[in-house]
Structures are given as structure tokens and as C-alpha cells.
Amino acid sequence: QVQLQESGPGLMKPSETLSLTCTVSGGSINPYYWSWIRQPPGKGLEWVAYIYSSGATNYNPSLKSRVTISVDTSKSQFSLKLSSVTAADTAVYYCARFMTSGLYYFDYWGQGTLVTVSS
Amino acid sequence: QSALTQPASVSGSPGQSLSISCTGTSRDVGGYNYVSWYQIHPGKAPKVVIYEVSNRPSGVSYRFSGSKSGTTASLTISGLQAEDEADYYCSAYTTSNALVFGGGTKLTVL
């Protein structure tokens, strides 16, 4: 059973860079796509980015200028960096496995980690 | 890309059937048959209940079914049970190789 676990700072100040890591266990990080999705308090889900285990990426156009997703297969981890955060980036951030090859859905999710941006 | 349109809330009594709609455009819901649905209970990780419009993952109740017509997809839950009370989100893979979610629907079992 694949398990994902997010780790992050919890509380941040405006203008800082958010760094999140997702550790994959119970299965291989290869050869899959992995993604970040977020949910602001009281609002809906928003896809942020996905990455293939070889490094190919795709980003939400509305966040692309501030987001970088990366993967470290040796550690079975993938990461997200979001620069110049504001209160609008306050959200629960989920990592998930993104199934492709004619399927295109998220089959395994982490529990999520709350990131609060406040001065 | 704009969020897909879902009703904010739906409700039904135990045993009833109900449907949740998800309306998009020809670039997302109408573009491919790559619509999926997720169930979120408070404080829990999201769980996929339907993928590729109408396929049910192993372990998901047969009471969950999906369909699509044009740019609108639907999730139907039959034989409503108390445990079905949750938030439901649709998602679509777009013609730009991106993902878009719906605004979410709160399902209340009366």
C-alpha cells in the first residue's frame, strides 16, 4: 500500500519561500507522476503542479511564476517550492500520486499539511 | 483555467439516490473522458470514488456511479447512507495537460 507523508513549516511570514516535501513509502517512486494539490480554508481544491519521476513537470498557469516542483528518487521524495507567499497561499497542501497512461486521476493522497501565512 | 462548476450543496434521506453535477468546457470535461471524483471526510485524506468518467476503483461501493454528457459530468450515489456525508469534488484533465477541480459539493444525509 503506497503511503505519502507531507512535511512543511506550518507557519510562515509573507514574502518567504514555502518548502514542502512529500515522502513516498510502500511502493516505488518510479515510474510514476507525483503532484501537489492545495485547499485554502473553506474553499475548494486547487491543482498546483505535477512531476514525473524522470523530472518532467507541468504547473498550474496561475501559479507557474512562483512554483518549482522537484523529485529526488534516491530518497523517494518530491518537493514543492512556492516563492513570495501571501495570506492567499494559506492552505492545506496535499501530495498525491497522479495516474496517467489513459487514466489521469489521483489514486493515493497524503493526509495534508496546513501552511499558514501570517505576519 | 477556471474551476469546474458544482452545486455548493445537495442533500438526501437515507436510501435515496442523488446526483452531483460538474460543468466545464470543451477544454476540460468535454475534451477527454478523464473526469474523476473525490470524496473528502473532515480531517481525512481525499479518496477517489470514480475515475475516467465512470470507472470505480477497487474497494469503492457499487452505489457510486459516474456519467458524462458533453461538458457536464455527474456523480450518482444510490442507496444513500450516513457514511456518504462528505464533500465531493470533480476533476478533469485538460487539453493543456493540466488539471482542474470543481468548487466542491457538500453532501448532507438528512
Coordinates of N, CA and C in Angstrom, one line a residue:
Chain A
Q1 N 0.8 -1.2 0.0 CA 0.0 0.0 0.0 C 0.9 1.3 0.0
V2 N 0.7 2.0 -1.0 CA 1.5 3.3 -1.1 C 1.1 4.3 -0.1
Q3 N 2.0 4.9 0.6 CA 1.7 5.9 1.6 C 2.5 7.2 1.3
L4 N 1.9 8.3 1.5 CA 2.5 9.6 1.2 C 2.5 10.4 2.5
Q5 N 3.5 11.1 2.8 CA 3.6 11.9 4.0 C 4.2 13.3 3.7
E6 N 3.4 14.3 3.9 CA 3.9 15.7 3.7 C 4.6 16.2 4.9
S7 N 5.6 17.1 4.7 CA 6.3 17.8 5.8 C 6.5 19.2 5.3
G8 N 6.3 20.1 6.3 CA 6.4 21.5 5.9 C 6.6 22.4 7.2
P9 N 6.6 23.7 7.0 CA 6.9 24.6 8.1 C 5.8 24.9 9.0
G10 N 4.5 24.7 8.6 CA 3.4 25.1 9.4 C 3.0 26.6 9.4
L11 N 3.9 27.4 9.9 CA 3.7 28.9 9.9 C 4.8 29.6 9.2
M12 N 4.4 30.6 8.4 CA 5.3 31.3 7.6 C 4.9 32.8 7.6
K13 N 5.9 33.6 7.2 CA 5.6 35.1 7.1 C 5.5 35.5 5.6
P14 N 4.7 36.5 5.3 CA 4.6 36.9 4.0 C 5.9 37.2 3.4
S15 N 6.0 36.9 2.1 CA 7.2 37.2 1.2 C 8.3 36.0 1.3
E16 N 8.1 35.1 2.3 CA 9.0 34.0 2.4 C 8.8 32.9 1.3
T17 N 9.7 32.0 1.2 CA 9.5 30.9 0.3 C 9.1 29.6 1.0
L18 N 8.0 29.1 0.6 CA 7.5 27.8 1.2 C 8.2 26.6 0.6
S19 N 8.6 25.7 1.5 CA 9.2 24.5 1.0 C 8.5 23.3 1.6
L20 N 8.0 22.4 0.8 CA 7.3 21.2 1.3 C 7.9 20.0 0.7
T21 N 7.9 18.9 1.4 CA 8.5 17.7 0.9 C 7.4 16.6 1.2
C22 N 7.3 15.7 0.2 CA 6.4 14.5 0.3 C 7.3 13.2 0.2
T23 N 7.2 12.4 1.2 CA 7.9 11.2 1.3 C 7.0 10.0 0.9
V24 N 7.5 9.2 -0.1 CA 6.7 8.1 -0.6 C 7.2 6.8 0.0
S25 N 6.3 6.0 0.6 CA 6.7 4.7 1.1 C 5.7 3.6 0.7
G26 N 6.1 2.4 0.8 CA 5.2 1.3 0.5 C 5.1 1.0 -1.0
G27 N 5.9 1.7 -1.8 CA 5.9 1.5 -3.2 C 7.0 2.3 -3.8
S28 N 7.3 2.1 -5.1 CA 8.4 2.8 -5.7 C 7.9 4.2 -6.3
I29 N 8.8 5.1 -6.2 CA 8.5 6.5 -6.8 C 8.6 6.4 -8.3
N30 N 9.3 5.4 -8.9 CA 9.4 5.2 -10.3 C 8.3 4.1 -10.7
P31 N 7.8 4.2 -11.9 CA 7.9 5.3 -12.9 C 6.5 6.0 -12.9
Y32 N 6.3 6.8 -11.9 CA 5.0 7.5 -11.8 C 5.1 9.0 -11.8
Y33 N 3.9 9.7 -12.0 CA 3.8 11.1 -11.8 C 3.4 11.4 -10.4
W34 N 3.8 12.5 -9.8 CA 3.5 12.9 -8.5 C 3.1 14.4 -8.5
S35 N 2.2 14.7 -7.6 CA 1.5 16.0 -7.7 C 1.3 16.7 -6.3
W36 N 1.2 18.0 -6.4 CA 0.8 18.8 -5.2 C -0.6 19.4 -5.5
I37 N -1.4 19.4 -4.5 CA -2.8 20.0 -4.6 C -3.0 20.7 -3.3
R38 N -3.7 21.9 -3.3 CA -3.9 22.6 -2.1 C -5.4 23.0 -1.9
Q39 N -5.7 23.2 -0.7 CA -7.1 23.6 -0.3 C -7.1 24.7 0.7
P40 N -7.3 26.0 0.3 CA -7.5 27.1 1.3 C -8.6 26.8 2.2
P41 N -8.6 27.3 3.4 CA -9.6 27.1 4.4 C -11.0 27.5 3.8
G42 N -11.9 26.6 3.9 CA -13.3 26.9 3.4 C -13.5 26.9 1.9
K43 N -12.4 26.6 1.2 CA -12.5 26.7 -0.3 C -12.2 25.3 -0.9
G44 N -12.3 25.3 -2.2 CA -12.1 24.1 -3.0 C -10.7 23.7 -3.2
L45 N -10.5 22.5 -3.8 CA -9.2 22.0 -4.2 C -8.6 22.8 -5.4
E46 N -7.3 22.9 -5.4 CA -6.6 23.6 -6.5 C -5.4 22.8 -6.8
W47 N -5.3 22.3 -8.1 CA -4.1 21.6 -8.5 C -2.9 22.6 -8.6
V48 N -1.7 22.3 -8.1 CA -0.6 23.1 -8.1 C 0.4 22.8 -9.2
A49 N 0.8 21.5 -9.2 CA 1.9 21.0 -10.2 C 2.0 19.5 -10.1
Y50 N 2.6 18.9 -11.2 CA 2.9 17.5 -11.1 C 4.3 17.3 -11.8
I51 N 4.9 16.2 -11.4 CA 6.3 15.9 -11.9 C 6.3 14.4 -12.2
Y52 N 7.1 14.0 -13.2 CA 7.3 12.6 -13.5 C 8.6 12.2 -12.8
S53 N 8.7 11.0 -12.4 CA 9.9 10.5 -11.7 C 11.2 10.8 -12.4
S54 N 11.1 11.0 -13.7 CA 12.4 11.4 -14.5 C 12.6 12.9 -14.5
G55 N 11.6 13.7 -14.0 CA 11.8 15.1 -13.9 C 11.0 16.0 -14.7
A56 N 10.2 15.4 -15.7 CA 9.3 16.3 -16.5 C 8.2 16.9 -15.6
T57 N 7.9 18.2 -15.9 CA 7.0 18.9 -15.0 C 5.9 19.6 -15.7
N58 N 4.8 19.9 -15.0 CA 3.8 20.8 -15.5 C 3.2 21.5 -14.3
Y59 N 2.8 22.8 -14.6 CA 2.4 23.7 -13.5 C 1.0 24.3 -13.8
N60 N 0.3 24.6 -12.7 CA -0.9 25.4 -12.9 C -0.5 26.8 -13.4
P61 N -1.1 27.3 -14.5 CA -0.6 28.5 -15.1 C -0.8 29.7 -14.1
S62 N -1.7 29.6 -13.2 CA -1.9 30.8 -12.3 C -0.8 30.8 -11.2
L63 N -0.1 29.8 -11.0 CA 1.0 29.7 -10.0 C 2.4 29.6 -10.6
K64 N 2.4 29.3 -11.9 CA 3.7 28.9 -12.6 C 4.9 29.8 -12.3
S65 N 4.7 31.1 -12.2 CA 5.8 32.0 -12.0 C 6.4 31.9 -10.6
R66 N 5.7 31.3 -9.6 CA 6.2 31.2 -8.3 C 6.5 29.8 -7.8
V67 N 6.2 28.8 -8.6 CA 6.3 27.4 -8.1 C 7.4 26.6 -8.8
T68 N 8.1 25.8 -8.0 CA 9.0 24.8 -8.6 C 8.8 23.5 -7.9
I69 N 8.6 22.5 -8.7 CA 8.5 21.1 -8.2 C 9.7 20.3 -8.6
S70 N 10.2 19.4 -7.7 CA 11.4 18.7 -8.0 C 11.2 17.3 -7.4
V71 N 12.0 16.3 -7.8 CA 12.0 15.0 -7.3 C 13.4 14.5 -7.0
D72 N 13.5 13.7 -5.9 CA 14.7 13.0 -5.5 C 14.4 11.5 -5.4
T73 N 14.6 10.8 -6.5 CA 14.3 9.4 -6.5 C 15.1 8.6 -5.5
S74 N 16.3 9.0 -5.2 CA 17.2 8.3 -4.2 C 16.6 8.3 -2.8
K75 N 15.8 9.3 -2.5 CA 15.2 9.5 -1.2 C 13.7 9.1 -1.2
S76 N 13.2 8.8 -2.4 CA 11.7 8.6 -2.6 C 10.9 9.8 -2.1
Q77 N 11.4 10.9 -2.5 CA 10.7 12.2 -2.2 C 10.5 13.1 -3.4
F78 N 9.5 13.9 -3.3 CA 9.4 15.0 -4.2 C 9.0 16.3 -3.4
S79 N 9.3 17.4 -4.0 CA 9.2 18.7 -3.2 C 8.5 19.8 -4.0
L80 N 8.1 20.8 -3.2 CA 7.5 21.9 -3.8 C 8.1 23.2 -3.2
K81 N 8.4 24.1 -4.0 CA 8.8 25.5 -3.5 C 7.9 26.5 -4.1
L82 N 7.3 27.4 -3.2 CA 6.4 28.4 -3.6 C 7.0 29.7 -3.1
S83 N 7.4 30.6 -4.0 CA 8.0 31.9 -3.5 C 7.0 33.0 -3.3
S84 N 7.5 34.0 -2.5 CA 6.7 35.2 -2.3 C 5.3 34.9 -1.8
V85 N 5.2 34.1 -0.7 CA 3.9 33.7 -0.3 C 3.2 34.9 0.4
T86 N 1.8 34.8 0.3 CA 1.0 35.8 0.9 C -0.1 35.0 1.7
A87 N -1.0 35.8 2.3 CA -2.1 35.1 3.1 C -2.9 34.2 2.2
A88 N -3.0 34.6 0.9 CA -3.8 33.8 0.0 C -3.2 32.4 -0.3
D89 N -2.0 32.2 0.1 CA -1.3 30.9 0.0 C -1.6 30.0 1.2
T90 N -2.3 30.5 2.2 CA -2.6 29.7 3.4 C -3.6 28.6 2.9
A91 N -3.2 27.4 3.2 CA -4.0 26.2 2.7 C -3.5 24.9 3.3
V92 N -4.3 23.9 3.2 CA -3.8 22.5 3.4 C -3.2 22.1 2.1
Y93 N -1.9 21.7 2.2 CA -1.2 21.2 1.0 C -1.2 19.7 1.0
Y94 N -1.7 19.1 0.0 CA -1.7 17.6 -0.2 C -0.7 17.2 -1.3
C95 N 0.0 16.1 -1.0 CA 0.7 15.4 -2.1 C 0.0 14.2 -2.5
A96 N 0.1 13.8 -3.8 CA -0.7 12.7 -4.3 C 0.0 12.1 -5.5
R97 N -0.2 10.8 -5.7 CA 0.2 10.1 -6.9 C -0.8 10.4 -8.0
F98 N -0.3 10.8 -9.2 CA -1.1 11.1 -10.3 C -1.0 10.0 -11.4
M99 N -2.0 9.2 -11.5 CA -2.0 8.1 -12.5 C -2.3 8.7 -13.9
T100 N -1.5 8.3 -14.9 CA -1.6 8.7 -16.2 C -1.9 7.5 -17.1
S101 N -1.3 7.4 -18.3 CA -1.5 6.3 -19.2 C -2.9 6.0 -19.5
G102 N -3.7 7.1 -19.8 CA -5.1 6.9 -20.2 C -6.0 6.9 -19.0
L103 N -5.5 7.3 -17.8 CA -6.4 7.3 -16.6 C -6.6 8.7 -16.1
Y104 N -5.5 9.4 -15.7 CA -5.5 10.8 -15.3 C -6.3 11.0 -14.1
Y105 N -5.9 10.4 -12.9 CA -6.5 10.7 -11.7 C -5.5 10.5 -10.5
F106 N -5.9 11.0 -9.4 CA -5.0 10.9 -8.2 C -5.5 9.7 -7.4
D107 N -4.6 8.7 -7.3 CA -5.1 7.5 -6.6 C -4.6 7.4 -5.1
Y108 N -3.5 7.9 -4.8 CA -3.1 7.9 -3.4 C -2.8 9.3 -3.0
W109 N -3.2 9.7 -1.8 CA -3.1 11.0 -1.2 C -2.4 11.0 0.1
G110 N -1.7 12.0 0.5 CA -1.2 12.2 1.8 C -2.3 12.8 2.7
Q111 N -2.1 12.9 4.0 CA -3.1 13.4 4.9 C -3.2 14.9 4.8
G112 N -2.2 15.6 4.2 CA -2.2 17.0 4.1 C -1.5 17.7 5.2
T113 N -0.9 18.8 4.9 CA -0.2 19.6 5.9 C -0.7 21.1 5.8
L114 N -1.1 21.7 6.9 CA -1.6 23.0 6.9 C -0.4 24.0 6.9
V115 N -0.4 24.9 6.0 CA 0.5 26.0 6.0 C -0.2 27.3 6.2
T116 N 0.2 28.1 7.2 CA -0.5 29.3 7.5 C 0.5 30.5 7.2
V117 N 0.1 31.4 6.4 CA 1.0 32.6 6.1 C 0.4 33.8 6.9
S118 N 1.2 34.3 7.8 CA 0.7 35.4 8.7 C 1.9 36.2 9.2
S119 N 1.7 37.5 9.3 CA 2.7 38.3 9.8 C 2.6 38.4 11.3
Chain B
Q1 N -7.2 28.9 -16.4 CA -8.2 27.8 -16.4 C -9.2 28.1 -15.2
S2 N -10.5 28.0 -15.4 CA -11.5 28.3 -14.4 C -11.9 27.0 -13.8
A3 N -12.3 27.1 -12.5 CA -12.8 25.9 -11.8 C -14.0 25.4 -12.4
L4 N -14.2 24.1 -12.4 CA -15.4 23.5 -12.9 C -16.6 23.8 -11.9
T5 N -17.8 23.8 -12.4 CA -19.0 24.3 -11.7 C -19.7 23.1 -11.1
Q6 N -19.8 23.2 -9.7 CA -20.6 22.2 -9.0 C -21.6 22.9 -8.1
P7 N -22.7 22.2 -7.8 CA -23.6 22.8 -6.8 C -22.9 22.9 -5.4
A8 N -23.2 23.9 -4.7 CA -22.5 24.1 -3.4 C -22.9 23.0 -2.4
S9 N -24.2 22.6 -2.5 CA -24.7 21.6 -1.5 C -25.8 20.8 -2.1
V10 N -25.9 19.6 -1.7 CA -27.0 18.7 -2.0 C -27.4 17.9 -0.7
S11 N -28.6 17.4 -0.7 CA -29.0 16.7 0.5 C -30.0 15.6 0.1
G12 N -30.0 14.5 0.9 CA -31.0 13.5 0.6 C -31.2 12.6 1.9
S13 N -32.2 11.8 1.9 CA -32.5 11.0 3.0 C -31.9 9.6 2.8
P14 N -31.6 8.9 3.8 CA -31.1 7.5 3.7 C -31.9 6.7 2.7
G15 N -31.2 6.0 1.8 CA -31.9 5.1 0.9 C -32.2 5.8 -0.4
Q16 N -32.2 7.1 -0.5 CA -32.5 7.8 -1.7 C -31.3 7.8 -2.6
S17 N -31.5 8.2 -3.9 CA -30.4 8.4 -4.8 C -30.3 9.9 -5.1
L18 N -29.1 10.4 -5.3 CA -28.9 11.7 -5.7 C -27.7 11.9 -6.7
S19 N -27.7 13.0 -7.4 CA -26.6 13.2 -8.3 C -26.0 14.6 -8.1
I20 N -24.7 14.6 -8.4 CA -24.0 15.9 -8.3 C -23.4 16.2 -9.7
S21 N -23.7 17.4 -10.2 CA -23.2 17.7 -11.5 C -21.9 18.5 -11.5
C22 N -21.2 18.4 -12.6 CA -19.9 19.1 -12.7 C -19.8 19.6 -14.1
T23 N -19.9 20.9 -14.3 CA -19.9 21.5 -15.6 C -18.7 22.2 -16.0
G24 N -18.1 21.9 -17.1 CA -16.9 22.6 -17.6 C -17.0 23.1 -19.0
T25 N -16.0 22.9 -19.7 CA -15.9 23.4 -21.1 C -15.4 22.3 -22.0
S26 N -15.3 22.6 -23.3 CA -14.7 21.7 -24.3 C -13.2 21.5 -24.1
R27 N -12.6 22.3 -23.2 CA -11.2 22.2 -23.0 C -10.9 21.3 -21.8
D28 N -11.9 20.9 -21.0 CA -11.7 20.1 -19.9 C -12.7 18.9 -19.8
V29 N -13.8 19.1 -19.2 CA -14.8 18.0 -19.1 C -15.2 17.4 -20.5
G30 N -15.4 18.3 -21.4 CA -15.8 17.9 -22.8 C -14.6 17.5 -23.7
G31 N -13.4 17.7 -23.2 CA -12.3 17.4 -24.1 C -11.9 15.9 -24.1
Y32 N -11.9 15.3 -23.0 CA -11.5 13.9 -22.9 C -12.4 13.2 -21.9
N33 N -12.3 11.9 -21.8 CA -13.1 11.2 -20.8 C -12.2 10.9 -19.5
Y34 N -11.6 12.0 -19.1 CA -10.7 11.9 -17.9 C -11.3 12.8 -16.8
V35 N -12.5 12.4 -16.4 CA -13.1 13.1 -15.3 C -13.1 12.1 -14.1
S36 N -12.7 12.6 -12.9 CA -12.6 11.8 -11.7 C -13.4 12.6 -10.6
W37 N -13.7 11.8 -9.6 CA -14.5 12.3 -8.4 C -13.8 11.9 -7.1
Y38 N -13.8 12.8 -6.2 CA -13.1 12.6 -4.9 C -14.1 12.9 -3.7
Q39 N -14.0 12.0 -2.7 CA -14.7 12.2 -1.5 C -13.8 12.6 -0.4
I40 N -14.2 13.7 0.3 CA -13.4 14.1 1.5 C -14.2 14.2 2.7
H41 N -13.8 13.4 3.7 CA -14.4 13.5 5.0 C -13.6 14.5 5.8
P42 N -14.2 15.2 6.8 CA -13.4 16.2 7.5 C -12.2 15.6 8.2
G43 N -11.0 16.2 7.9 CA -9.8 15.8 8.6 C -9.2 14.6 7.9
K44 N -9.8 14.1 6.9 CA -9.2 12.9 6.2 C -8.6 13.2 4.8
A45 N -7.8 12.3 4.3 CA -7.3 12.4 3.0 C -8.4 12.2 2.0
P46 N -8.3 12.9 0.9 CA -9.3 12.7 -0.2 C -9.2 11.3 -0.7
K47 N -10.3 10.7 -1.2 CA -10.4 9.4 -1.7 C -11.1 9.4 -3.1
V48 N -10.5 8.8 -4.0 CA -11.1 8.7 -5.4 C -12.2 7.7 -5.3
V49 N -13.4 8.1 -5.9 CA -14.5 7.2 -5.9 C -14.9 6.9 -7.4
I50 N -14.5 7.7 -8.3 CA -14.7 7.5 -9.8 C -13.6 8.0 -10.5
Y51 N -13.1 7.3 -11.6 CA -12.1 7.8 -12.5 C -12.5 7.5 -13.9
E52 N -12.0 8.3 -14.9 CA -12.3 8.1 -16.3 C -13.8 8.0 -16.5
V53 N -14.4 9.0 -15.9 CA -15.9 9.3 -16.0 C -16.8 8.3 -15.2
S54 N -16.5 7.0 -15.4 CA -17.5 6.0 -14.9 C -16.8 4.8 -14.3
N55 N -15.5 4.8 -14.1 CA -14.8 3.6 -13.5 C -14.7 3.7 -12.0
R56 N -15.0 2.7 -11.4 CA -14.9 2.6 -9.9 C -13.7 1.9 -9.4
P57 N -12.8 2.5 -8.6 CA -11.7 1.8 -8.1 C -12.1 0.6 -7.2
S58 N -11.1 -0.3 -7.1 CA -11.4 -1.4 -6.3 C -11.6 -1.0 -4.8
G59 N -12.7 -1.5 -4.2 CA -13.0 -1.2 -2.9 C -14.0 -0.1 -2.7
V60 N -14.4 0.6 -3.8 CA -15.4 1.6 -3.7 C -16.8 1.0 -3.9
S61 N -17.7 1.4 -3.2 CA -19.0 0.8 -3.2 C -19.7 0.9 -4.6
Y62 N -20.4 -0.1 -5.0 CA -21.1 -0.1 -6.3 C -22.2 1.0 -6.3
R63 N -22.5 1.6 -5.1 CA -23.5 2.6 -5.1 C -23.1 3.9 -5.7
F64 N -21.8 4.0 -6.0 CA -21.2 5.2 -6.7 C -21.1 4.9 -8.2
S65 N -21.6 5.8 -9.0 CA -21.5 5.7 -10.4 C -21.3 7.1 -11.0
G66 N -20.7 7.1 -12.2 CA -20.5 8.3 -12.9 C -20.9 8.3 -14.4
S67 N -21.1 9.5 -14.9 CA -21.5 9.6 -16.3 C -21.1 11.0 -16.8
K68 N -21.2 11.1 -18.2 CA -20.9 12.4 -18.8 C -21.7 12.6 -20.0
S69 N -22.1 13.9 -20.2 CA -22.8 14.2 -21.5 C -22.3 15.6 -21.9
G70 N -21.6 15.6 -23.0 CA -21.0 16.9 -23.4 C -20.0 17.5 -22.4
T71 N -20.3 18.7 -21.9 CA -19.4 19.3 -21.0 C -19.8 19.2 -19.5
T72 N -20.8 18.3 -19.3 CA -21.2 18.1 -17.9 C -21.1 16.6 -17.5
A73 N -20.4 16.4 -16.4 CA -20.3 15.1 -15.8 C -21.1 15.0 -14.5
S74 N -21.5 13.8 -14.1 CA -22.3 13.6 -13.0 C -21.8 12.5 -12.1
L75 N -21.9 12.6 -10.8 CA -21.7 11.5 -9.9 C -23.0 11.2 -9.3
T76 N -23.4 9.9 -9.3 CA -24.7 9.5 -8.7 C -24.4 8.5 -7.6
I77 N -25.0 8.8 -6.4 CA -24.9 7.9 -5.3 C -26.3 7.3 -5.0
S78 N -26.4 6.0 -5.1 CA -27.7 5.4 -4.8 C -27.7 4.8 -3.4
G79 N -28.9 4.5 -2.9 CA -29.0 4.0 -1.6 C -28.2 4.7 -0.5
L80 N -28.5 6.0 -0.5 CA -27.7 7.0 0.3 C -27.5 6.4 1.8
Q81 N -26.3 6.5 2.3 CA -26.0 6.1 3.7 C -25.4 7.2 4.4
A82 N -25.5 7.2 5.7 CA -24.9 8.2 6.6 C -23.5 8.5 6.3
E83 N -22.7 7.4 6.0 CA -21.3 7.5 5.8 C -21.0 8.2 4.5
D84 N -22.0 8.4 3.7 CA -21.7 9.2 2.4 C -21.6 10.7 2.6
E85 N -22.0 11.1 3.8 CA -22.0 12.6 4.1 C -20.5 13.0 4.1
A86 N -20.2 13.9 3.1 CA -18.8 14.4 2.9 C -18.9 15.5 1.9
D87 N -17.7 16.0 1.6 CA -17.5 16.9 0.4 C -17.1 16.1 -0.8
Y88 N -17.6 16.5 -1.9 CA -17.3 15.8 -3.2 C -16.7 16.8 -4.2
Y89 N -15.6 16.4 -4.9 CA -15.0 17.3 -5.9 C -14.8 16.5 -7.2
C90 N -15.2 17.1 -8.3 CA -14.9 16.6 -9.6 C -13.5 17.2 -10.0
S91 N -12.9 16.5 -10.9 CA -11.6 16.9 -11.5 C -11.6 16.5 -13.0
A92 N -10.9 17.3 -13.8 CA -10.8 16.9 -15.2 C -9.4 17.2 -15.7
Y93 N -8.9 16.3 -16.6 CA -7.6 16.6 -17.2 C -7.9 17.4 -18.5
T94 N -7.1 18.4 -18.7 CA -7.5 19.4 -19.7 C -6.7 19.2 -21.0
T95 N -7.1 19.9 -22.1 CA -6.4 19.8 -23.3 C -5.0 20.5 -23.3
S96 N -4.7 21.2 -22.2 CA -3.4 21.8 -21.9 C -2.5 20.9 -21.0
N97 N -3.0 19.7 -20.8 CA -2.2 18.7 -20.0 C -2.2 19.2 -18.5
A98 N -3.2 20.0 -18.1 CA -3.3 20.5 -16.7 C -4.5 19.8 -16.1
L99 N -4.6 20.0 -14.8 CA -5.8 19.5 -14.0 C -6.6 20.7 -13.5
V100 N -7.9 20.5 -13.5 CA -8.8 21.5 -12.9 C -9.8 20.8 -12.0
F101 N -10.1 21.4 -10.9 CA -11.1 20.8 -9.9 C -12.4 21.6 -10.0
G102 N -13.4 21.0 -9.5 CA -14.7 21.8 -9.3 C -14.6 22.5 -7.9
G103 N -15.6 23.3 -7.7 CA -15.6 24.1 -6.4 C -16.0 23.3 -5.2
G104 N -16.5 22.1 -5.4 CA -16.9 21.2 -4.3 C -18.3 21.2 -4.0
T105 N -18.9 20.1 -3.5 CA -20.3 20.0 -3.2 C -20.4 19.3 -1.8
K106 N -21.1 19.9 -0.9 CA -21.3 19.3 0.4 C -22.5 18.5 0.4
L107 N -22.3 17.2 0.6 CA -23.5 16.3 0.7 C -23.9 16.1 2.1
T108 N -25.2 16.3 2.4 CA -25.8 16.1 3.7 C -26.8 15.0 3.6
V109 N -26.6 14.1 4.5 CA -27.6 13.0 4.6 C -28.6 13.4 5.8
L110 N -29.8 13.6 5.4 CA -30.8 14.1 6.3 C -31.2 13.1 7.4

